[in-house]
Amino acid sequence: MHIRKILRHETILAVLTVIVLIVLSFQSDRFFTVDNLLNQGRLMTEVGLIAIMMTFVIATGGIDLSVGSIVGLTAILMGVFWKNLGMPLPAAMILAIISGTLAGFGNGVIITRFSVPPLIATLATLALYRGIAEGISQARSVRGYPDWFYVLGQGEFAGVPTQLWILLVVAVVSALVLGVTRIGRTVYAIGFNEVAARFSGLPVDRTKLAIYTASGFAAALAGVIFVSRVSTTRSDMGTGLELDAITAVVLGGTSIYGGRGTIAGTFIALVLIQGLKNGLSWPALREKEPSC
Amino acid sequence: MMVAEDNGSFGRRSATSRAGFFKKLYTEYGQEIVILGAIIVLLIVVGSYNPRFLSVRNLNTIFAGNAYIAVAAIGMSMVIITGHIDVSVGALIGVLATISGTIAVSGYPVWLAWLAPVVIGAAINMVVGILVAYARIPSIVVTLGMMSILRGGLISVTGGDWISGLPKSFMISQLKPFGVPAPIYFMVALTLLAAFWMRYSAFGRSLYAMGGNAEAARATGIPIERRTMIVFMIHGAFAGLATILFATQLQIIQSTVPPNLELTVITAAVIGGVSILGGTGTVIGSTFAAILFATIGSALIFTNVSAYWLRAVIGTLILVTVLVDVMRRRNKR
């Protein structure tokens, strides 16, 4: 009964998405081309990675507002490690991702150890992490990365953008973890009734800690991909990304109170949002440039 | 997420009958006094390092330039105290500023350009209030959606163009009656008005009851749905007032708002002692918090610390405040 209810939301959303995509393809014959769709997948990856982990966070009844700031912090740290400290780029990438993951771990510690409500804890770290990124970068951007680095954000693998593969792997693994494993069940149990979950002997704090850490990791990964896609590092990267991700998760049927939600729903919602963003910008572009 | 917490205190009113005046003051306004103390310490320390920090001109800049954040935080505090949240206020201020500016340059009377943001702000938030109160959709979901609508609408209508050539009479923020910038009068008057209303009127008191324990409030006969809607409308009106202060500062109105303005406003409310769980806090605290942010920002400049560290300092401050608050509550139990 419960499962059926969830499926219904996603089915409706999927049908809606298909309708929107069809309507949009009538708006412009350039919308439904392989090139455009793959390119849209490229643009969707960063918010997608974050939204998938955000699904876990919101399914436990929490929220993570700091992810956009972690994107910026990771990007800046990578640039600084590489350019200013002279590290080899692969090492800088890994260290930056570790730092971003630690930032997520920090959120988890504040939320579980000190029982600060997630909204406030991550509101504070949103300011803090962005602040550290701004303070370190002093509004200087880092550019001039070696060519191989752009493979991640601008290259292709087997005809599909590299980062889209990463997104797909993360999505499939996350869907399995949330859908069929004990961890996933625990996530729903926490979101449904945290006190009951605790009394049932479920590792509530450990699970939450892991989820916020994973959220930080996803944001850090998105940050590195972002830098590779736009070829530059700036401290304001990822501003507002948290709200885009939350929008996708909520539209995808995850209850903001926790206990309900699937990765599939989030993914469909991501496609719908990206399709609308892209499809609705075509007519606007036509208006501005008649020759186009 | 917005779980109502029943801590038994009614707007932080737990003073004993015969306790000393200062003790009573501290138990009721502890957070406000701490923030005020922080502002004073900051002014003294930075002022002795660089006396120009305390010049009338700089103080005017600190207080007047950020008064709009304090005014917006008043409405936000009311919303949070009743157990809700609004993440769309930044986008709302952007939209209202554009509307107000458009009216001002189109040759309509100036009072209309001032009135419009207040009325339209209240009207837009009435929609939010209805969805939250009657349709029972969580406020974070409603306001997330509203934020997207407002932002998207703003960009598609203005196309990113700025409004310039605003009439001189429109510039209320640039007035200086008795040498004090007008926004400061607004900030002080609105804060006091709201503080008295929330403390001494039945409606104002009921905000705390609704945020503290909605079911108990309902049982005492408070019409929760209607009042929730009205609180959102009042919040919209305050956003409109904030817009007037914000839009009349400069000669141009950009079709964007300072990024993350909504978070700055929420942060001011939270630092000011408004518990995100609802039920406690005062608007005096949120105004002090807004002033504190502005003072820190200015202090960084006057101590030659790069202003780019501002957000890191504020973030640390929020974190410390929240952790102290959590510890204090834990000790109470």
PDB file of C-alpha atoms in Angstrom, chain A residues 167-265:
ATOM      1  CA  LEU A 167      26.088  10.695 -12.143  1.00  0.00           C
ATOM      2  CA  LEU A 168      24.557   7.487 -13.473  1.00  0.00           C
ATOM      3  CA  VAL A 169      26.813   5.277 -11.353  1.00  0.00           C
ATOM      4  CA  VAL A 170      26.106   7.333  -8.237  1.00  0.00           C
ATOM      5  CA  ALA A 171      22.373   7.299  -8.980  1.00  0.00           C
ATOM      6  CA  VAL A 172      22.217   3.522  -9.478  1.00  0.00           C
ATOM      7  CA  VAL A 173      24.313   2.747  -6.406  1.00  0.00           C
ATOM      8  CA  SER A 174      22.305   5.200  -4.287  1.00  0.00           C
ATOM      9  CA  ALA A 175      19.001   3.824  -5.539  1.00  0.00           C
ATOM     10  CA  LEU A 176      20.107   0.327  -4.535  1.00  0.00           C
ATOM     11  CA  VAL A 177      21.397   1.459  -1.144  1.00  0.00           C
ATOM     12  CA  LEU A 178      18.225   3.389  -0.343  1.00  0.00           C
ATOM     13  CA  GLY A 179      15.880   0.844  -1.887  1.00  0.00           C
ATOM     14  CA  VAL A 180      17.050  -2.605  -0.834  1.00  0.00           C
ATOM     15  CA  THR A 181      19.698  -2.412   1.892  1.00  0.00           C
ATOM     16  CA  ARG A 182      19.513  -2.244   5.635  1.00  0.00           C
ATOM     17  CA  ILE A 183      20.993   1.267   5.491  1.00  0.00           C
ATOM     18  CA  GLY A 184      18.120   2.413   3.315  1.00  0.00           C
ATOM     19  CA  ARG A 185      15.551   0.910   5.666  1.00  0.00           C
ATOM     20  CA  THR A 186      17.267   2.652   8.567  1.00  0.00           C
ATOM     21  CA  VAL A 187      17.077   5.972   6.710  1.00  0.00           C
ATOM     22  CA  TYR A 188      13.323   5.632   6.272  1.00  0.00           C
ATOM     23  CA  ALA A 189      12.888   4.496   9.863  1.00  0.00           C
ATOM     24  CA  ILE A 190      14.752   7.552  11.163  1.00  0.00           C
ATOM     25  CA  GLY A 191      12.700   9.844   8.982  1.00  0.00           C
ATOM     26  CA  PHE A 192       9.443   8.212   9.945  1.00  0.00           C
ATOM     27  CA  ASN A 193      10.007   8.261  13.662  1.00  0.00           C
ATOM     28  CA  GLU A 194      13.465   8.947  14.984  1.00  0.00           C
ATOM     29  CA  VAL A 195      12.683   8.123  18.595  1.00  0.00           C
ATOM     30  CA  ALA A 196      11.140   4.795  17.640  1.00  0.00           C
ATOM     31  CA  ALA A 197      14.137   4.033  15.431  1.00  0.00           C
ATOM     32  CA  ARG A 198      16.453   4.738  18.358  1.00  0.00           C
ATOM     33  CA  PHE A 199      14.476   2.499  20.674  1.00  0.00           C
ATOM     34  CA  SER A 200      14.507  -0.258  18.050  1.00  0.00           C
ATOM     35  CA  GLY A 201      18.255  -0.301  18.392  1.00  0.00           C
ATOM     36  CA  LEU A 202      18.987   1.169  14.988  1.00  0.00           C
ATOM     37  CA  PRO A 203      22.291   3.061  14.667  1.00  0.00           C
ATOM     38  CA  VAL A 204      20.566   6.439  14.274  1.00  0.00           C
ATOM     39  CA  ASP A 205      23.494   8.757  14.957  1.00  0.00           C
ATOM     40  CA  ARG A 206      25.955   6.673  12.959  1.00  0.00           C
ATOM     41  CA  THR A 207      23.624   6.590   9.952  1.00  0.00           C
ATOM     42  CA  LYS A 208      22.971  10.326  10.088  1.00  0.00           C
ATOM     43  CA  LEU A 209      26.669  11.047  10.440  1.00  0.00           C
ATOM     44  CA  ALA A 210      27.380   8.871   7.392  1.00  0.00           C
ATOM     45  CA  ILE A 211      24.651  10.562   5.359  1.00  0.00           C
ATOM     46  CA  TYR A 212      25.827  14.115   6.033  1.00  0.00           C
ATOM     47  CA  THR A 213      29.389  13.008   5.277  1.00  0.00           C
ATOM     48  CA  ALA A 214      28.209  11.482   1.997  1.00  0.00           C
ATOM     49  CA  SER A 215      26.362  14.696   1.220  1.00  0.00           C
ATOM     50  CA  GLY A 216      29.620  16.601   1.715  1.00  0.00           C
ATOM     51  CA  PHE A 217      31.424  14.116  -0.519  1.00  0.00           C
ATOM     52  CA  ALA A 218      28.848  14.499  -3.297  1.00  0.00           C
ATOM     53  CA  ALA A 219      29.116  18.278  -3.080  1.00  0.00           C
ATOM     54  CA  ALA A 220      32.914  18.071  -3.172  1.00  0.00           C
ATOM     55  CA  LEU A 221      32.816  15.810  -6.226  1.00  0.00           C
ATOM     56  CA  ALA A 222      30.369  18.206  -7.860  1.00  0.00           C
ATOM     57  CA  GLY A 223      32.755  21.058  -7.076  1.00  0.00           C
ATOM     58  CA  VAL A 224      35.667  19.405  -8.886  1.00  0.00           C
ATOM     59  CA  ILE A 225      33.463  18.563 -11.878  1.00  0.00           C
ATOM     60  CA  PHE A 226      32.169  22.138 -11.889  1.00  0.00           C
ATOM     61  CA  VAL A 227      35.725  23.522 -12.086  1.00  0.00           C
ATOM     62  CA  SER A 228      36.555  21.139 -14.882  1.00  0.00           C
ATOM     63  CA  ARG A 229      33.420  22.105 -16.810  1.00  0.00           C
ATOM     64  CA  VAL A 230      33.861  25.887 -16.635  1.00  0.00           C
ATOM     65  CA  SER A 231      37.702  25.842 -16.676  1.00  0.00           C
ATOM     66  CA  THR A 232      38.043  28.210 -13.767  1.00  0.00           C
ATOM     67  CA  THR A 233      37.834  28.361  -9.978  1.00  0.00           C
ATOM     68  CA  ARG A 234      35.922  31.040  -8.170  1.00  0.00           C
ATOM     69  CA  SER A 235      34.734  31.350  -4.597  1.00  0.00           C
ATOM     70  CA  ASP A 236      31.111  32.037  -5.517  1.00  0.00           C
ATOM     71  CA  MET A 237      30.731  28.710  -7.305  1.00  0.00           C
ATOM     72  CA  GLY A 238      27.666  26.728  -6.346  1.00  0.00           C
ATOM     73  CA  THR A 239      25.826  29.645  -4.730  1.00  0.00           C
ATOM     74  CA  GLY A 240      22.152  28.709  -4.428  1.00  0.00           C
ATOM     75  CA  LEU A 241      22.798  25.137  -5.563  1.00  0.00           C
ATOM     76  CA  GLU A 242      21.369  23.829  -2.281  1.00  0.00           C
ATOM     77  CA  LEU A 243      17.944  25.243  -3.067  1.00  0.00           C
ATOM     78  CA  ASP A 244      17.978  23.795  -6.610  1.00  0.00           C
ATOM     79  CA  ALA A 245      18.838  20.389  -5.179  1.00  0.00           C
ATOM     80  CA  ILE A 246      16.155  20.593  -2.487  1.00  0.00           C
ATOM     81  CA  THR A 247      13.608  21.632  -5.101  1.00  0.00           C
ATOM     82  CA  ALA A 248      14.426  18.544  -7.173  1.00  0.00           C
ATOM     83  CA  VAL A 249      14.219  16.254  -4.144  1.00  0.00           C
ATOM     84  CA  VAL A 250      10.889  17.649  -2.976  1.00  0.00           C
ATOM     85  CA  LEU A 251       9.417  17.656  -6.478  1.00  0.00           C
ATOM     86  CA  GLY A 252      10.601  14.060  -6.759  1.00  0.00           C
ATOM     87  CA  GLY A 253       8.215  13.036  -4.005  1.00  0.00           C
ATOM     88  CA  THR A 254      10.464  12.953  -0.956  1.00  0.00           C
ATOM     89  CA  SER A 255       8.564  14.149   2.082  1.00  0.00           C
ATOM     90  CA  ILE A 256      10.167  17.174   3.713  1.00  0.00           C
ATOM     91  CA  TYR A 257       9.201  15.588   7.051  1.00  0.00           C
ATOM     92  CA  GLY A 258      11.203  12.469   6.208  1.00  0.00           C
ATOM     93  CA  GLY A 259      10.304   8.809   5.947  1.00  0.00           C
ATOM     94  CA  ARG A 260       9.390   8.855   2.287  1.00  0.00           C
ATOM     95  CA  GLY A 261      11.171   9.333  -1.026  1.00  0.00           C
ATOM     96  CA  THR A 262      13.177   7.556  -3.705  1.00  0.00           C
ATOM     97  CA  ILE A 263      16.193   8.217  -5.864  1.00  0.00           C
ATOM     98  CA  ALA A 264      14.147   7.483  -8.990  1.00  0.00           C
ATOM     99  CA  GLY A 265      11.740  10.295  -8.092  1.00  0.00           C
TER     100      GLY A 265
END
